[in-house]
Short mmCIF file of C-alpha atoms and ligand atoms in Angstrom, two decimals:
data_model
loop_
_atom_site.label_atom_id
_atom_site.label_comp_id
_atom_site.label_asym_id
_atom_site.label_seq_id
_atom_site.Cartn_x
_atom_site.Cartn_y
_atom_site.Cartn_z
CA UNK A 1 -19.44 -15.69 -55.22
CA UNK A 2 -18.04 -12.28 -53.83
CA UNK A 3 -19.84 -13.22 -50.63
CA UNK A 4 -18.24 -16.23 -50.35
CA UNK A 5 -14.74 -15.08 -51.16
CA UNK A 6 -15.06 -12.15 -48.46
CA UNK A 7 -16.22 -15.01 -45.62
CA UNK A 8 -13.04 -17.27 -47.00
CA UNK A 9 -10.77 -13.74 -46.53
CA UNK A 10 -12.41 -13.21 -43.38
CA UNK A 11 -11.62 -16.62 -41.88
CA UNK A 12 -8.20 -16.85 -43.11
CA UNK A 13 -7.54 -13.09 -41.48
CA UNK A 14 -9.33 -14.36 -38.32
CA UNK A 15 -6.76 -17.28 -38.09
CA UNK A 16 -3.86 -15.25 -38.82
CA UNK A 17 -4.55 -12.26 -36.46
CA UNK A 18 -5.61 -15.23 -33.69
CA UNK A 19 -2.30 -16.76 -34.27
CA UNK A 20 -0.37 -13.42 -34.06
CA UNK A 21 -2.17 -12.64 -30.55
CA UNK A 22 -2.28 -16.16 -29.21
CA UNK A 23 1.16 -17.50 -30.19
CA UNK A 24 3.30 -15.57 -27.73
CA UNK A 25 1.37 -16.98 -24.87
CA UNK A 26 2.08 -20.70 -25.61
CA UNK A 27 6.19 -20.07 -25.47
CA UNK A 28 7.02 -23.81 -25.10
CA UNK A 29 10.42 -25.62 -24.04
CA UNK A 30 12.02 -28.50 -26.01
CA UNK A 31 9.15 -30.95 -24.53
CA UNK A 32 6.84 -28.68 -26.10
CA UNK A 33 5.50 -27.93 -22.24
CA UNK A 34 4.74 -24.28 -21.78
CA UNK A 35 7.38 -22.57 -19.36
CA UNK A 36 5.32 -21.07 -16.53
CA UNK A 37 7.09 -18.26 -14.68
CA UNK A 38 7.88 -18.97 -11.09
CA UNK A 39 5.57 -16.74 -9.39
CA UNK A 40 4.68 -16.16 -5.47
CA UNK A 41 1.30 -14.61 -4.66
CA UNK A 42 1.22 -13.86 -0.82
CA UNK A 43 -2.65 -14.51 -0.93
CA UNK A 44 -5.43 -15.30 -3.26
CA UNK A 45 -8.42 -13.99 -1.32
CA UNK A 46 -8.05 -10.39 -0.02
CA UNK A 47 -10.02 -7.41 1.91
CA UNK A 48 -10.38 -4.09 1.47
CA UNK A 49 -7.24 -2.38 2.97
CA UNK A 50 -5.31 -5.41 2.56
CA UNK A 51 -1.88 -5.55 0.30
CA UNK A 52 -0.89 -8.29 -1.96
CA UNK A 53 2.75 -9.00 -2.51
CA UNK A 54 3.86 -10.74 -5.63
CA UNK A 55 7.40 -12.25 -6.34
CA UNK A 56 8.51 -13.67 -9.67
CA UNK A 57 11.91 -15.48 -9.06
CA UNK A 58 14.91 -15.39 -11.19
CA UNK A 59 13.84 -13.43 -14.02
CA UNK A 60 17.08 -11.17 -15.82
CA UNK A 61 14.65 -9.33 -17.66
CA UNK A 62 12.17 -6.65 -16.38
CA UNK A 63 8.68 -7.95 -16.29
CA UNK A 64 5.11 -6.43 -16.42
CA UNK A 65 1.80 -7.19 -14.85
CA UNK A 66 -1.45 -6.30 -13.65
CA UNK A 67 -4.18 -6.74 -11.23
CA UNK A 68 -7.18 -6.07 -13.01
CA UNK A 69 -6.68 -2.53 -14.45
CA UNK A 70 -4.08 -1.74 -11.93
CA UNK A 71 -0.60 -1.88 -13.49
CA UNK A 72 1.87 -3.47 -11.08
CA UNK A 73 5.32 -2.00 -10.61
CA UNK A 74 7.84 -4.48 -10.54
CA UNK A 75 11.08 -3.79 -8.33
CA UNK A 76 14.38 -5.76 -7.75
CA UNK A 77 14.69 -7.59 -4.10
CA UNK A 78 17.91 -7.45 -2.45
CA UNK A 79 19.54 -10.25 -4.28
CA UNK A 80 19.08 -8.88 -7.40
CA UNK A 81 17.62 -11.73 -8.84
CA UNK A 82 14.14 -11.61 -8.38
CA UNK A 83 11.38 -9.32 -9.19
CA UNK A 84 8.64 -7.83 -6.37
CA UNK A 85 5.65 -5.87 -6.50
CA UNK A 86 3.31 -4.66 -3.81
CA UNK A 87 -0.08 -3.54 -4.44
CA UNK A 88 -2.70 -2.13 -2.29
CA UNK A 89 -6.40 -3.12 -2.43
CA UNK A 90 -8.03 0.12 -1.38
CA UNK A 91 -10.95 0.69 1.08
CA UNK A 92 -13.28 1.74 -1.96
CA UNK A 93 -12.36 -1.21 -4.31
CA UNK A 94 -15.40 -2.94 -5.69
CA UNK A 95 -15.44 -6.58 -4.10
CA UNK A 96 -15.42 -9.17 -6.91
CA UNK A 97 -13.15 -11.50 -8.89
CA UNK A 98 -9.82 -9.80 -10.39
CA UNK A 99 -7.42 -11.10 -12.81
CA UNK A 100 -3.70 -11.04 -11.81
CA UNK A 101 -1.45 -11.63 -14.60
CA UNK A 102 1.92 -11.06 -15.01
CA UNK A 103 4.20 -11.09 -18.41
CA UNK A 104 7.70 -12.44 -18.50
CA UNK A 105 9.70 -12.22 -21.60
CA UNK A 106 9.86 -15.61 -23.02
CA UNK A 107 7.77 -17.48 -21.04
CA UNK A 108 3.80 -18.05 -20.96
CA UNK A 109 1.64 -15.52 -19.33
CA UNK A 110 1.10 -16.19 -15.66
CA UNK A 111 -2.78 -15.98 -14.42
CA UNK A 112 -4.64 -15.78 -11.16
CA UNK A 113 -7.97 -15.07 -10.12
CA UNK A 114 -8.05 -12.89 -7.09
CA UNK A 115 -10.85 -12.63 -4.76
CA UNK A 116 -11.48 -9.17 -3.08
CA UNK A 117 -13.99 -9.36 -0.38
CA UNK A 118 -15.93 -6.26 1.23
CA UNK A 119 -14.86 -5.44 4.75
CA UNK A 120 -17.24 -3.59 7.42
CA UNK A 121 -15.35 -1.44 9.77
CA UNK A 122 -17.01 -0.39 13.03
CA UNK A 123 -18.05 2.91 13.79
CA UNK A 124 -16.76 3.83 16.99
CA UNK A 125 -17.31 7.07 19.25
CA UNK A 126 -14.84 10.03 18.41
CA UNK A 127 -13.97 10.99 21.80
CA UNK A 128 -12.89 14.63 23.15
CA UNK A 129 -11.45 14.18 26.73
CA UNK A 130 -11.97 17.27 29.47
CA UNK A 131 -8.26 17.75 29.04
CA UNK A 132 -8.56 18.24 25.35
CA UNK A 133 -11.57 20.56 25.42
CA UNK A 134 -9.72 23.03 27.89
CA UNK A 135 -7.14 23.67 25.20
CA UNK A 136 -9.32 23.88 22.63
CA UNK A 137 -10.12 20.65 20.82
CA UNK A 138 -13.89 19.85 20.25
CA UNK A 139 -15.27 17.25 17.79
CA UNK A 140 -16.30 19.66 15.12
CA UNK A 141 -13.01 21.73 14.81
CA UNK A 142 -11.16 18.44 15.37
CA UNK A 143 -12.91 17.07 12.08
CA UNK A 144 -12.95 20.46 10.06
CA UNK A 145 -9.07 20.97 10.50
CA UNK A 146 -8.29 17.46 9.31
CA UNK A 147 -10.43 17.67 6.35
CA UNK A 148 -9.74 21.17 5.39
CA UNK A 149 -6.30 21.83 6.35
CA UNK A 150 -4.19 18.67 7.58
CA UNK A 151 -5.22 16.00 4.99
CA UNK A 152 -4.53 18.62 2.38
CA UNK A 153 -0.76 18.97 3.41
CA UNK A 154 -0.63 15.28 3.83
CA UNK A 155 -2.00 14.48 0.40
CA UNK A 156 0.13 16.97 -1.40
CA UNK A 157 3.30 14.99 -0.36
CA UNK A 158 1.52 11.25 -0.75
CA UNK A 159 0.17 12.01 -4.16
CA UNK A 160 3.79 12.22 -5.51
CA UNK A 161 4.84 8.96 -7.17
CA UNK A 162 8.81 8.69 -6.97
CA UNK A 163 9.58 6.80 -10.04
CA UNK A 164 12.34 4.93 -8.06
CA UNK A 165 12.45 2.43 -5.30
CA UNK A 166 14.31 3.20 -2.25
CA UNK A 167 13.17 -0.21 -0.82
CA UNK A 168 14.32 -3.92 -1.85
CA UNK A 169 13.29 -5.83 1.25
CA UNK A 170 10.37 -6.37 3.65
CA UNK A 171 9.07 -3.89 5.83
CA UNK A 172 9.64 -3.86 9.68
CA UNK A 173 7.37 -2.51 12.34
CA UNK A 174 8.16 0.94 13.85
CA UNK A 175 8.28 0.03 17.70
CA UNK A 176 9.42 -3.27 18.99
CA UNK A 177 6.50 -4.18 20.69
CA UNK A 178 3.44 -4.35 18.67
CA UNK A 179 -0.12 -4.16 20.35
CA UNK A 180 -2.90 -2.80 18.26
CA UNK A 181 -5.04 -0.18 20.46
CA UNK A 182 -6.81 1.55 17.83
CA UNK A 183 -7.67 -0.37 14.65
CA UNK A 184 -7.20 0.87 10.80
CA UNK A 185 -10.42 1.62 9.09
CA UNK A 186 -12.79 2.52 12.08
CA UNK A 187 -15.26 5.26 11.40
CA UNK A 188 -15.11 7.53 14.84
CA UNK A 189 -18.01 9.71 15.22
CA UNK A 190 -19.74 12.31 17.30
CA UNK A 191 -23.11 13.80 16.39
CA UNK A 192 -22.95 14.79 12.53
CA UNK A 193 -18.98 14.87 12.86
CA UNK A 194 -16.95 11.94 11.44
CA UNK A 195 -13.21 11.11 10.51
CA UNK A 196 -12.14 7.63 9.03
CA UNK A 197 -9.11 5.96 10.97
CA UNK A 198 -6.57 5.57 8.20
CA UNK A 199 -3.84 4.18 10.38
CA UNK A 200 -3.08 2.06 13.43
CA UNK A 201 -2.48 3.23 16.85
CA UNK A 202 -0.09 1.08 18.42
CA UNK A 203 0.76 1.18 22.27
CA UNK A 204 3.67 3.52 22.92
CA UNK A 205 4.27 4.99 26.22
CA UNK A 206 5.97 8.39 25.83
CA UNK A 207 9.53 8.14 24.58
CA UNK A 208 9.08 4.69 22.85
CA UNK A 209 11.89 4.57 20.14
CA UNK A 210 10.30 4.86 16.81
CA UNK A 211 12.32 3.15 13.77
CA UNK A 212 12.16 4.03 9.83
CA UNK A 213 10.01 0.91 8.62
CA UNK A 214 12.04 0.61 5.63
CA UNK A 215 14.79 2.63 3.40
CA UNK A 216 13.73 5.76 1.97
CA UNK A 217 13.69 9.79 2.34
CA UNK A 218 11.79 11.72 4.97
CA UNK A 219 9.74 14.35 3.14
CA UNK A 220 7.78 15.84 5.77
CA UNK A 221 8.69 16.84 9.29
CA UNK A 222 5.96 19.13 10.67
CA UNK A 223 4.03 19.91 14.04
CA UNK A 224 0.13 19.87 13.14
CA UNK A 225 -2.72 20.80 15.30
CA UNK A 226 -4.48 17.45 14.98
CA UNK A 227 -1.72 15.08 13.80
CA UNK A 228 0.79 16.41 16.15
CA UNK A 229 4.47 16.08 15.43
CA UNK A 230 4.48 13.83 12.14
CA UNK A 231 6.98 12.51 10.13
CA UNK A 232 6.66 10.70 6.44
CA UNK A 233 9.26 8.67 4.87
CA UNK A 234 8.98 8.29 1.10
CA UNK A 235 10.00 4.43 0.05
CA UNK A 236 9.46 5.24 -3.78
CA UNK A 237 6.95 3.88 -6.25
CA UNK A 238 4.13 5.67 -4.48
CA UNK A 239 4.58 4.18 -1.16
CA UNK A 240 5.23 6.13 2.25
CA UNK A 241 5.16 5.84 5.99
CA UNK A 242 3.93 7.93 8.49
CA UNK A 243 4.41 8.31 11.90
CA UNK A 244 2.15 10.99 14.14
CA UNK A 245 1.95 12.27 17.62
CA UNK A 246 5.47 12.06 18.17
CA UNK A 247 7.19 13.98 21.16
CA UNK A 248 10.57 14.43 19.66
CA UNK A 249 12.00 14.14 15.94
CA UNK A 250 15.22 12.59 15.07
CA UNK A 251 15.16 13.33 11.23
CA UNK A 252 15.13 16.28 9.04
CA UNK A 253 13.15 16.83 5.88
CA UNK A 254 15.41 15.64 2.90
CA UNK A 255 17.26 13.15 4.86
CA UNK A 256 17.84 9.67 3.61
CA UNK A 257 17.00 7.11 6.23
CA UNK A 258 17.91 3.14 6.47
CA UNK A 259 15.11 0.64 7.77
CA UNK A 260 15.47 0.69 11.60
CA UNK A 261 17.13 4.27 11.69
CA UNK A 262 15.55 6.36 14.55
CA UNK A 263 12.71 8.65 13.29
CA UNK A 264 12.07 10.15 16.86
CA UNK A 265 10.48 9.38 20.15
CA UNK A 266 6.63 8.48 20.55
CA UNK A 267 4.35 11.06 22.54
CA UNK A 268 1.18 12.56 22.99
CA UNK A 269 1.12 15.68 20.74
CA UNK A 270 -2.05 16.95 18.40
CA UNK A 271 -5.40 15.44 19.19
CA UNK A 272 -4.42 12.19 21.15
CA UNK A 273 -6.10 10.80 24.00
CA UNK A 274 -3.37 9.17 25.62
CA UNK A 275 0.36 8.57 24.53
CA UNK A 276 0.80 6.27 21.50
CA UNK A 277 2.38 5.93 17.74
CA UNK A 278 -0.05 6.33 14.87
CA UNK A 279 1.54 4.59 12.15
CA UNK A 280 0.02 4.48 8.55
CA UNK A 281 0.87 3.29 5.38
CA UNK A 282 0.14 5.15 1.99
CA UNK A 283 0.11 3.61 -1.64
CA UNK A 284 -0.32 5.74 -4.32
CA UNK A 285 -2.58 8.29 -2.39
CA UNK A 286 -4.66 5.35 -0.79
CA UNK A 287 -4.42 4.32 2.97
CA UNK A 288 -3.88 0.62 3.72
CA UNK A 289 -3.88 -1.18 6.79
CA UNK A 290 -0.42 -1.03 8.23
CA UNK A 291 -0.09 -4.20 10.00
CA UNK A 292 -1.58 -6.19 7.06
CA UNK A 293 0.87 -4.11 4.88
CA UNK A 294 3.98 -5.41 6.88
CA UNK A 295 2.76 -9.02 7.07
CA UNK A 296 2.25 -9.07 3.12
CA UNK A 297 5.96 -8.04 2.52
CA UNK A 298 7.17 -10.08 5.17
CA UNK A 299 5.35 -13.48 3.58
CA UNK A 300 7.74 -16.11 3.24
CA UNK A 301 8.48 -16.97 -0.42
ZN1 ZN B 401 -4.74 6.93 15.30
#
């Protein structure tokens, strides 16, 4: 008898708890149909290094969501009506299926499965030209200085997550002509020394105009031995753009910039084989493919 009662109470309790948990997911309109949030997702299949753009349209209240266990941070677009979240797939992300879910107050939960694929990045030669050797560069000291010094300077900046968004619109390319002359993610190797290329090299003859990819605050202007003359712009919420090997700086640390403002002129400073612009995007401390990132933010929604 006691056992039967306990079982009945247990079943009743289970239904009550299930009702409390499940009920908010079945918010319905007058016709008893669930109200689905109007959401746009830039892609359902992504690779390591890619970027996902999520837009939820015409929502007055703050919304939240996750991709797997990674929380999404939504900010307002320039119309003030829609919410945008940008999330990056890190190079070390385990391939597989991840659930994207978005909670919109008063509506049913938006759910979608996102497939993340492994990407094989090529191994290329870490080049040190005779000209660079003459001024002191070797594969060993290039790699050691990047790892032990310059990456530490960058990460100190890039690991800071500014809690506000300076941006409310898509990113633009930092130079007018886009020609990829050094792909993102390649592993550059010379004997036992190797370095990961965590940005893209864009064709840029000396003195090419380099523009801010979006609104933000200049948080680093520094001349470095490997990365050359470097500018970092903080776009808020952990998103940064980086401009390396510049010939001339046109901004100062602490300066607020608008999208399209002149950051500087391209050059051939630091460990650089030939004039070009190295452009990187960092999101919450992880490097993303910058061209894929811009493409995702420009998705037509
Ligand atoms: Zn580069």
